[in-house]
PDB file of C-alpha atoms in Angstrom:
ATOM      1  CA  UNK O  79     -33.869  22.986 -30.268  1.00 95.00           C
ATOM      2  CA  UNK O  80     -37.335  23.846 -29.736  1.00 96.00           C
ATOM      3  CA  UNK O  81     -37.918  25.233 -26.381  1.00 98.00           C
ATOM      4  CA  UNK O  82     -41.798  26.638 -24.747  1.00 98.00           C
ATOM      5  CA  UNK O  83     -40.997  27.790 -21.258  1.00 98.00           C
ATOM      6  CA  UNK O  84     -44.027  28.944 -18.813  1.00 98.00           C
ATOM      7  CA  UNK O  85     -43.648  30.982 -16.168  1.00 98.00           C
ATOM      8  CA  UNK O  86     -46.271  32.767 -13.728  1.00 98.00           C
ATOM      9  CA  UNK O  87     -47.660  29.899 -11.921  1.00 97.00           C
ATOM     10  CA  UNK O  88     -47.909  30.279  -7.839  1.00 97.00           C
ATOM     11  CA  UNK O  89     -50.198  30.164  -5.214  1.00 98.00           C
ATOM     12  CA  UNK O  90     -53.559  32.237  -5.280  1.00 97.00           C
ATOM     13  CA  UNK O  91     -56.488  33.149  -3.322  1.00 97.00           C
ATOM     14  CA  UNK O  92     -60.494  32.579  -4.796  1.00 97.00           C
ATOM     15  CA  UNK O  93     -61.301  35.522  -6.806  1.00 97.00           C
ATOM     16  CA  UNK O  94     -57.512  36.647  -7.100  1.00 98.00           C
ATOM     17  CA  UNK O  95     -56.045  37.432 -11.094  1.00 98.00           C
ATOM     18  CA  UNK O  96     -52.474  35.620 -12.293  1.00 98.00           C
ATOM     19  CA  UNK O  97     -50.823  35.873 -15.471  1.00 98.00           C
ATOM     20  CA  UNK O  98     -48.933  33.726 -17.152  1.00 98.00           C
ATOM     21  CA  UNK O  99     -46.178  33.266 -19.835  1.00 98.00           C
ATOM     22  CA  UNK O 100     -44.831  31.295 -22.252  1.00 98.00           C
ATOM     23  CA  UNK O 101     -41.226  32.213 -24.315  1.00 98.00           C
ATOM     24  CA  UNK O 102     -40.650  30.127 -27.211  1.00 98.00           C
ATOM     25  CA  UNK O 103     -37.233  29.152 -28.644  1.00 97.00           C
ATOM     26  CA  UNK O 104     -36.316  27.538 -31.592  1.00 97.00           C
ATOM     27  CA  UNK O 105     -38.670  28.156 -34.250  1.00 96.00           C
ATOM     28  CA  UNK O 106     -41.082  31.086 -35.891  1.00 97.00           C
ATOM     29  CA  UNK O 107     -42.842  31.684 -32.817  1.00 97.00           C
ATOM     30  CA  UNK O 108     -44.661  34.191 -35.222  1.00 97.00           C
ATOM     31  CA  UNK O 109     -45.651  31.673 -37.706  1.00 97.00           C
ATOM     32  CA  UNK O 110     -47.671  29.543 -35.120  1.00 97.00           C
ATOM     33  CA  UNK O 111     -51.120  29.479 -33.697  1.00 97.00           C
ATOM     34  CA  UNK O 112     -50.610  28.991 -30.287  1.00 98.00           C
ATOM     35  CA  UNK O 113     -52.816  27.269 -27.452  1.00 98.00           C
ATOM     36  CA  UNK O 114     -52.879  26.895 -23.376  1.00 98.00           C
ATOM     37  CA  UNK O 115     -54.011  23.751 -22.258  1.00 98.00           C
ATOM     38  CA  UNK O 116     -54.559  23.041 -18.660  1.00 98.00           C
ATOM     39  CA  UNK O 117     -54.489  19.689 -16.700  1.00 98.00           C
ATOM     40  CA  UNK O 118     -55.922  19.439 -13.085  1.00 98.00           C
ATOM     41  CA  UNK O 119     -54.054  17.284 -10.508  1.00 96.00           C
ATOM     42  CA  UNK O 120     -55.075  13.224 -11.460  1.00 96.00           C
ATOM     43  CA  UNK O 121     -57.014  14.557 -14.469  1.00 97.00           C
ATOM     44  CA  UNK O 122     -57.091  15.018 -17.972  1.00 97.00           C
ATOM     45  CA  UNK O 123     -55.911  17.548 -20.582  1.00 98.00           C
ATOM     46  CA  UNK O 124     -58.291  20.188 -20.960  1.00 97.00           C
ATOM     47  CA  UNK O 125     -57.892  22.579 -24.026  1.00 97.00           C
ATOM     48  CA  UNK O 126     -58.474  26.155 -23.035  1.00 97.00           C
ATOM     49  CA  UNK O 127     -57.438  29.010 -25.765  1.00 98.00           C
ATOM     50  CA  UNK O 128     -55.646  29.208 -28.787  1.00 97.00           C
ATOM     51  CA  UNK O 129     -54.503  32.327 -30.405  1.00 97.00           C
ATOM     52  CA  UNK O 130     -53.311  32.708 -34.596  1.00 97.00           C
ATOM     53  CA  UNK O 131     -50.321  33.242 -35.448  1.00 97.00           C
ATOM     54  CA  UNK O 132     -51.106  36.666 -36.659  1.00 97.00           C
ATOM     55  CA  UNK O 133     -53.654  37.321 -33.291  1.00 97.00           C
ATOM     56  CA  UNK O 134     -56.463  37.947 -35.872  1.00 97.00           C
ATOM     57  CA  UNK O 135     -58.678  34.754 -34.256  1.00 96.00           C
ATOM     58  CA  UNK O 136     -58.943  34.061 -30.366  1.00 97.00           C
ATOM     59  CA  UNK O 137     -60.742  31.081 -28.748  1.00 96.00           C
ATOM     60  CA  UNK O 138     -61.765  29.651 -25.354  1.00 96.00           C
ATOM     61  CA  UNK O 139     -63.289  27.032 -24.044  1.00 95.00           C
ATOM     62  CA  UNK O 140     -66.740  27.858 -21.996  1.00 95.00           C
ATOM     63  CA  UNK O 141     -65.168  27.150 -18.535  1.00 96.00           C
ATOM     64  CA  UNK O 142     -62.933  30.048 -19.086  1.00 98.00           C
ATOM     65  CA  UNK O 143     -64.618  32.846 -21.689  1.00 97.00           C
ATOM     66  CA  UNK O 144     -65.013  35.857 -20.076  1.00 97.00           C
ATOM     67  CA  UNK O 145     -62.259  35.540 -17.109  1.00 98.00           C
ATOM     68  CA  UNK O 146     -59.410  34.367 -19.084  1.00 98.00           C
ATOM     69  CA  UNK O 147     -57.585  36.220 -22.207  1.00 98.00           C
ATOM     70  CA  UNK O 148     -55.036  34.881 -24.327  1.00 98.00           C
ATOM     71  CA  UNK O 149     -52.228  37.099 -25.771  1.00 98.00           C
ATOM     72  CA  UNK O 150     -49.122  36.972 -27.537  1.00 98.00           C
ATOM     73  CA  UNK O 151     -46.144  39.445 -28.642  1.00 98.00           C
ATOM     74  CA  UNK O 152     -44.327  38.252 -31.354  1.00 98.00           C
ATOM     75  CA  UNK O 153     -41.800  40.530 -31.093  1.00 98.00           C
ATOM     76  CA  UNK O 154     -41.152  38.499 -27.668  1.00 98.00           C
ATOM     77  CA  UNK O 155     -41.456  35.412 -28.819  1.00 98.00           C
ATOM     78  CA  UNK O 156     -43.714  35.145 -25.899  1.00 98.00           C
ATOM     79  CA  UNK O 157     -47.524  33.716 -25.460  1.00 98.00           C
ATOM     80  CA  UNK O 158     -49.498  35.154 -22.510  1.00 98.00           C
ATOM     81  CA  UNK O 159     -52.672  33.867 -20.380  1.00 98.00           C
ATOM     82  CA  UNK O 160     -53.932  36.659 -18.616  1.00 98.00           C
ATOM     83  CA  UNK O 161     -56.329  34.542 -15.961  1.00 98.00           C
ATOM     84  CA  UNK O 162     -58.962  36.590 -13.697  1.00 98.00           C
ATOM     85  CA  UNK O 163     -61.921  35.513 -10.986  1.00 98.00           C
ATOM     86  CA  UNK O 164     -60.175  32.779 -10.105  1.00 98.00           C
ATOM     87  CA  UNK O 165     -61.668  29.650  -8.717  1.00 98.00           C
ATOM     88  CA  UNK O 166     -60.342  26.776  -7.118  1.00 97.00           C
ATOM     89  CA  UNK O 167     -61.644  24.547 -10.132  1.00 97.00           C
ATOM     90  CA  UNK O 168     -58.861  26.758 -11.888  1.00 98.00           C
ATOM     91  CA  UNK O 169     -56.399  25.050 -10.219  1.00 98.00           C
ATOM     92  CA  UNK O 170     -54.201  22.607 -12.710  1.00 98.00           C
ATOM     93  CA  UNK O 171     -50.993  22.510 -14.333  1.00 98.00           C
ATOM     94  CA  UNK O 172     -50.801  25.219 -17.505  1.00 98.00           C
ATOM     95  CA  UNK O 173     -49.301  24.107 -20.547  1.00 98.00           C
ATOM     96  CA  UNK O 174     -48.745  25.686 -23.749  1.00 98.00           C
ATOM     97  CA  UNK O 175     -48.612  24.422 -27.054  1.00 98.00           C
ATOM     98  CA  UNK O 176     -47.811  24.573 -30.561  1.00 97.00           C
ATOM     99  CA  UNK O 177     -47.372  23.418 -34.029  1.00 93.00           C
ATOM    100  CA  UNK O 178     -50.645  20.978 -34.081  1.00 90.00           C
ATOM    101  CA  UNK O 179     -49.603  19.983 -30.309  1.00 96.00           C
ATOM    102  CA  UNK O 180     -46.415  18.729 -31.413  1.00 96.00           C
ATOM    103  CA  UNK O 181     -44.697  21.350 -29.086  1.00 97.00           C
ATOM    104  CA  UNK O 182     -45.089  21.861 -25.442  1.00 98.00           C
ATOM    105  CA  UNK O 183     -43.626  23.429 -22.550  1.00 98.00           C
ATOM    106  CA  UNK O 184     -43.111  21.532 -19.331  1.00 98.00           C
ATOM    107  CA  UNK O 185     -46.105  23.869 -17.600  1.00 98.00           C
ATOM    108  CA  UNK O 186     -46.496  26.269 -14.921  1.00 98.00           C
ATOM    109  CA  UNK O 187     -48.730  25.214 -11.830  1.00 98.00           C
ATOM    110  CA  UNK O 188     -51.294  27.927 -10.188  1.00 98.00           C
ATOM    111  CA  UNK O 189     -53.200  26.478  -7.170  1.00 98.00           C
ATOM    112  CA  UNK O 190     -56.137  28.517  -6.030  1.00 98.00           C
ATOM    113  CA  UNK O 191     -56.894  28.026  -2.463  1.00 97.00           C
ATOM    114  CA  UNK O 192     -57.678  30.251   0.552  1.00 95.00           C
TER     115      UNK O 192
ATOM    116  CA  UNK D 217     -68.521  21.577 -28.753  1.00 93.00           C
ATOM    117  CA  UNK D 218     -66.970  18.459 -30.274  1.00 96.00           C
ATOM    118  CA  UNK D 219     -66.932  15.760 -27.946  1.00 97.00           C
ATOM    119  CA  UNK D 220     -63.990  12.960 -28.054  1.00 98.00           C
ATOM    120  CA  UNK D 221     -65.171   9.764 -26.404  1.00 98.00           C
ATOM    121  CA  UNK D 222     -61.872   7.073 -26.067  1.00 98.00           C
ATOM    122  CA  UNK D 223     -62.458   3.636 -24.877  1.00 98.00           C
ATOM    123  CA  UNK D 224     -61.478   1.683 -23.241  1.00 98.00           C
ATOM    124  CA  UNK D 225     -60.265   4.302 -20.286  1.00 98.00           C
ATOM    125  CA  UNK D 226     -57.510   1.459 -18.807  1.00 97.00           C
ATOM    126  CA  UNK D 227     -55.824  -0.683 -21.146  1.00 97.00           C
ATOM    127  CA  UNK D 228     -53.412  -3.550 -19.627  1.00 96.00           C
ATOM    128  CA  UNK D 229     -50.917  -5.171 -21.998  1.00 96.00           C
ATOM    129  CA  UNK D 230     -48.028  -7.600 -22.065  1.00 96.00           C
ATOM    130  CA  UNK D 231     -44.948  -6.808 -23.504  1.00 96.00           C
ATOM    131  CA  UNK D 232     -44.719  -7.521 -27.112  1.00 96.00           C
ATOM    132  CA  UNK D 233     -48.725  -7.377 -26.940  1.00 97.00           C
ATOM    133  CA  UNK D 234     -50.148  -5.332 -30.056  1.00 97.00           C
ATOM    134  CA  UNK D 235     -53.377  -3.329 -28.861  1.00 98.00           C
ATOM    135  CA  UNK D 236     -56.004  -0.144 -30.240  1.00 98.00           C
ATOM    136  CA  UNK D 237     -57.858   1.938 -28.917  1.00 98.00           C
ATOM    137  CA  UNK D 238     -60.475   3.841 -30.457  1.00 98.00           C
ATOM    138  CA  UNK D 239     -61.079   8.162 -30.264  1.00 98.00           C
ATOM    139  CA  UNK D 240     -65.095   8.350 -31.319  1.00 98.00           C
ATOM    140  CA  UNK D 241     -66.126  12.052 -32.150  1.00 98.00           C
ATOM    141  CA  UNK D 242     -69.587  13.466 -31.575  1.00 98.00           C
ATOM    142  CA  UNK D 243     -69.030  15.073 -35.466  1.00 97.00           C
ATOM    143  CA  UNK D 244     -67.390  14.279 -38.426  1.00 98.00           C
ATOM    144  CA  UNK D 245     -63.944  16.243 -38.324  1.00 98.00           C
ATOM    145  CA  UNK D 246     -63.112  16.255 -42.045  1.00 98.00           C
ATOM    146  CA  UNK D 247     -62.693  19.782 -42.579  1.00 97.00           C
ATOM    147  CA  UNK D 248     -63.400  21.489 -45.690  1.00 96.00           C
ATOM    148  CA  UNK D 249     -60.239  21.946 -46.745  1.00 96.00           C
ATOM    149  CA  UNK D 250     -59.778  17.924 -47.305  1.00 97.00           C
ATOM    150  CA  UNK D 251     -57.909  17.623 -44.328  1.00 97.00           C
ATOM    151  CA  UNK D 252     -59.022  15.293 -41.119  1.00 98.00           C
ATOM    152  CA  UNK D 253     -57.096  17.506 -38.057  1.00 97.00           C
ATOM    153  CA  UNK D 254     -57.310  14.176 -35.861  1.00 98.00           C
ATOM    154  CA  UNK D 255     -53.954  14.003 -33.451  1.00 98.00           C
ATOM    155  CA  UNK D 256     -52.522  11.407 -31.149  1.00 98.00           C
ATOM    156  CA  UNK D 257     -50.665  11.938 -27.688  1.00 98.00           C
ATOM    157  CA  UNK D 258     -48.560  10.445 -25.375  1.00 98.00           C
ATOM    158  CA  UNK D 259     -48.002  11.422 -21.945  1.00 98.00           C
ATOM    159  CA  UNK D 260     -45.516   9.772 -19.838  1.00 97.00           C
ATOM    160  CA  UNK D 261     -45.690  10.179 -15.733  1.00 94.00           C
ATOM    161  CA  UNK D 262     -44.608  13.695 -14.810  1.00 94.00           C
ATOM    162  CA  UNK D 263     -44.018  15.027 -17.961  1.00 97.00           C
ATOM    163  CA  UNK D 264     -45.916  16.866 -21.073  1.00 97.00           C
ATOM    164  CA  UNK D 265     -48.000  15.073 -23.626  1.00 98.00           C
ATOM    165  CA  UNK D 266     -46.027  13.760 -26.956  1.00 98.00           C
ATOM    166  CA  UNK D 267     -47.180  14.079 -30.150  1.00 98.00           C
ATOM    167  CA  UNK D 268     -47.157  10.581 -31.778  1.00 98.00           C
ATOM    168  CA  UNK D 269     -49.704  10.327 -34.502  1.00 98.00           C
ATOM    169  CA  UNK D 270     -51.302  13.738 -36.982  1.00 98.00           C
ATOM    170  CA  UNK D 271     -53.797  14.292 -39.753  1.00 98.00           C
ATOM    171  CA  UNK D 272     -54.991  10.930 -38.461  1.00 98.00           C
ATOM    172  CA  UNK D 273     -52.040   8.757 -39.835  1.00 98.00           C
ATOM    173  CA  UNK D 274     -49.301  10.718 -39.663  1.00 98.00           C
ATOM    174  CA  UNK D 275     -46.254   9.589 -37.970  1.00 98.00           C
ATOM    175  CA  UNK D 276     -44.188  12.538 -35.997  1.00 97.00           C
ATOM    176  CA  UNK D 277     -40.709  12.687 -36.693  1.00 96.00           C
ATOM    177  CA  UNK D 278     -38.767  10.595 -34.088  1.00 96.00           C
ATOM    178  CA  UNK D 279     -41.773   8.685 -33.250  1.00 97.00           C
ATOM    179  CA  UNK D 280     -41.383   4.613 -33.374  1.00 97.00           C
ATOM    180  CA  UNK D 281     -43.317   2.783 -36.007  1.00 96.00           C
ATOM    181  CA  UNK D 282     -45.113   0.498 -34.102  1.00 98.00           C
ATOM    182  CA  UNK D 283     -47.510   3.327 -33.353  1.00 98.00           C
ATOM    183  CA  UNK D 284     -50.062   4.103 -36.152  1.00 98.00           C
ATOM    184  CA  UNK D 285     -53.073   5.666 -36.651  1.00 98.00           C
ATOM    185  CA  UNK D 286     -56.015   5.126 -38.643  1.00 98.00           C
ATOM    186  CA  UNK D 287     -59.980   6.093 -39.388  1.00 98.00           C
ATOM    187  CA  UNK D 288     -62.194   9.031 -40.822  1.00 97.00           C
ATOM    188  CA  UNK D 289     -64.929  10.958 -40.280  1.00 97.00           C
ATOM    189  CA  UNK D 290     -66.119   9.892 -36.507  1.00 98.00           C
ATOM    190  CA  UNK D 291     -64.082   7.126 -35.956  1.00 98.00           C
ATOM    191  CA  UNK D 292     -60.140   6.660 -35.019  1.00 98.00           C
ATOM    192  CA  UNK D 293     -58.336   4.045 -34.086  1.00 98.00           C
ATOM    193  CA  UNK D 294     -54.474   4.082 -32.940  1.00 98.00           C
ATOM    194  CA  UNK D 295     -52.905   0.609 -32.482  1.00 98.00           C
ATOM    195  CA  UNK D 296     -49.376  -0.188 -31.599  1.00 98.00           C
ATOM    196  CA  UNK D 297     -48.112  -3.011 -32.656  1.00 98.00           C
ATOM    197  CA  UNK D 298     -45.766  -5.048 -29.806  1.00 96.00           C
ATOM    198  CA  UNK D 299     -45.978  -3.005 -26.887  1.00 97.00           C
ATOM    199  CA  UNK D 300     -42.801  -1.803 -25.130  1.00 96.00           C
ATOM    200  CA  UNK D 301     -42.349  -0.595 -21.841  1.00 95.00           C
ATOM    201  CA  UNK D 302     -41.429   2.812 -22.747  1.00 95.00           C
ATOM    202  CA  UNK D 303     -44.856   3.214 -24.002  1.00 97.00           C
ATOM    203  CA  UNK D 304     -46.538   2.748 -20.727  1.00 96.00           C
ATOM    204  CA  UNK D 305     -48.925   6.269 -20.052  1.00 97.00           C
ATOM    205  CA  UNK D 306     -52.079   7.798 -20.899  1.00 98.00           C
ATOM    206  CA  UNK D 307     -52.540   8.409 -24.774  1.00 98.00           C
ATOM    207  CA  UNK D 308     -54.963  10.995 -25.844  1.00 98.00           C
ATOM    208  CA  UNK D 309     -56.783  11.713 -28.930  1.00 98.00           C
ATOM    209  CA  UNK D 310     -57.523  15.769 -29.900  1.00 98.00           C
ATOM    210  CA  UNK D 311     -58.971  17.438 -32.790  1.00 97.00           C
ATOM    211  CA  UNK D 312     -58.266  20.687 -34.448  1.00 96.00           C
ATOM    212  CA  UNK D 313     -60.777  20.681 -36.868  1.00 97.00           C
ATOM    213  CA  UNK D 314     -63.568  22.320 -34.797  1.00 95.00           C
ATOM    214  CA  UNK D 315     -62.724  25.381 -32.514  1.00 89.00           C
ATOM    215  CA  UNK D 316     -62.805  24.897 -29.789  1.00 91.00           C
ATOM    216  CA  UNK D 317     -60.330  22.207 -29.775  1.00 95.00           C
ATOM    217  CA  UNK D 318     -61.513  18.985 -27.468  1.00 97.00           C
ATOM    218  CA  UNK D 319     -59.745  16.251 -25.811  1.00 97.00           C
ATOM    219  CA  UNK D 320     -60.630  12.663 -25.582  1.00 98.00           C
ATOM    220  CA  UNK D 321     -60.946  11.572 -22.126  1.00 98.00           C
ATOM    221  CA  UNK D 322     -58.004   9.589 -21.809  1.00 98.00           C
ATOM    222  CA  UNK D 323     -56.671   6.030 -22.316  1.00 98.00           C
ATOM    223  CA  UNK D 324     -53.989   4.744 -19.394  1.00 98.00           C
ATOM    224  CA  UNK D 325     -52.004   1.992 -20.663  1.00 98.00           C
ATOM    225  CA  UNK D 326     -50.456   0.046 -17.657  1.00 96.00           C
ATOM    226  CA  UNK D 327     -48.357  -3.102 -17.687  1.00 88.00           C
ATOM    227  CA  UNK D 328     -50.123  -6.847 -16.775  1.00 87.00           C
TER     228      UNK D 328
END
């Protein structure tokens, strides 16, 4: 059974770093591009950064490039979203992805508040 | 950036109704490799998008055939074809194509 399980998530303060993980189960974790997508509270998806397979291409959307750095270890199995300067527009539910979006984890929540 | 515009944003159905809704991009997203990376999601209340529809036409594994998927270039178009309940949620279109990946906006389907 496939499996994506995030972890990291909590409460932060404006300006405060968090990092985050994801541990996939049940398939070649190290065959996959991977993503994080994020989803503020009544909102929609928002893609942020994907990663190869093979770490040799990383991407980010503009509202996070330069604070945010995607990561993986594939001798881990593991996917990580290494999030800095946060800001309370930051705050959303973080998913992670796979396999053309055809896996995802149930997400990991970080609120950013004072 | 590619921009995914879905319309309408609220859709409100019958049971048994069949209904579309439509995933414009701002670009083509045929890629040059042949392939048209246009995906279709599900998301159910409280729980992670689905992947329903890929490559534009694709049906996932496990997914119901009353859901398909169709379009090229700069213009998709997902119907489903007699509406159940269990299909009640937002549906999203997203493309892979262009990096970064976008997200259409959104289309809630609700119950009349």
């Amino acid at each position: 059974e496939v499996q994506l399980v995030e972890s990291g998530g909590g409460l932060v303060q404006p300006g405060s770093s968090l990092k985050l993980s994801c541990v996939a189960s049940g398939f070649t974790f190290s065959s996959y591009n991977m993503h994080w997508i994020r989803q503020a509270p009544k909102k929609g998806l928002e893609w942020i950064a994907l990663i190869y397979y093979d770490s040799s291409n990383k991407y980010y959307a503009d509202s996070v490039k330069g604070r945010f750095t995607i990561s993986r270890d594939n001798s881990k199995n593991t996917l990580y979203l290494e999030m800095n300067s946060l800001r309370s527009e930051d705050t959303a539910m973080y998913y992670c992805a796979s396999r053309g979006f055809a896996y995802w984890g149930q997400g990991t929540l970080v609120t950013v508040s004072s | 950036d590619v921009v995914l515009t879905q319309t309408p944003p609220t859709l409100s159905a019958t049971i048994g109704q069949s209904v579309s809704i439509s995933c414009r991009s701002s670009q083509s997203l045929l890629h040059s490799n042949g392939n048209t990376y246009l995906n279709w999601l599900l998301q159910r209340p409280g729980q992670p998008p689905q992947l329903l529809i890929y490559l534009v036409s694709r049906l996932e594994s496990g997914v119901p055939n009353r859901f398909s998927g169709s379009g090229s270039g700069t213009d998709f178009t997902l119907k489903i074809s007699g509406v159940e309940a269990e299909d009640l949620g937002v549906y999203y279109c997203v493309q892979s194509t262009h990096a970064p990946r976008t997200f259409g906006g959104g289309t809630k389907l609700e119950l009349k």
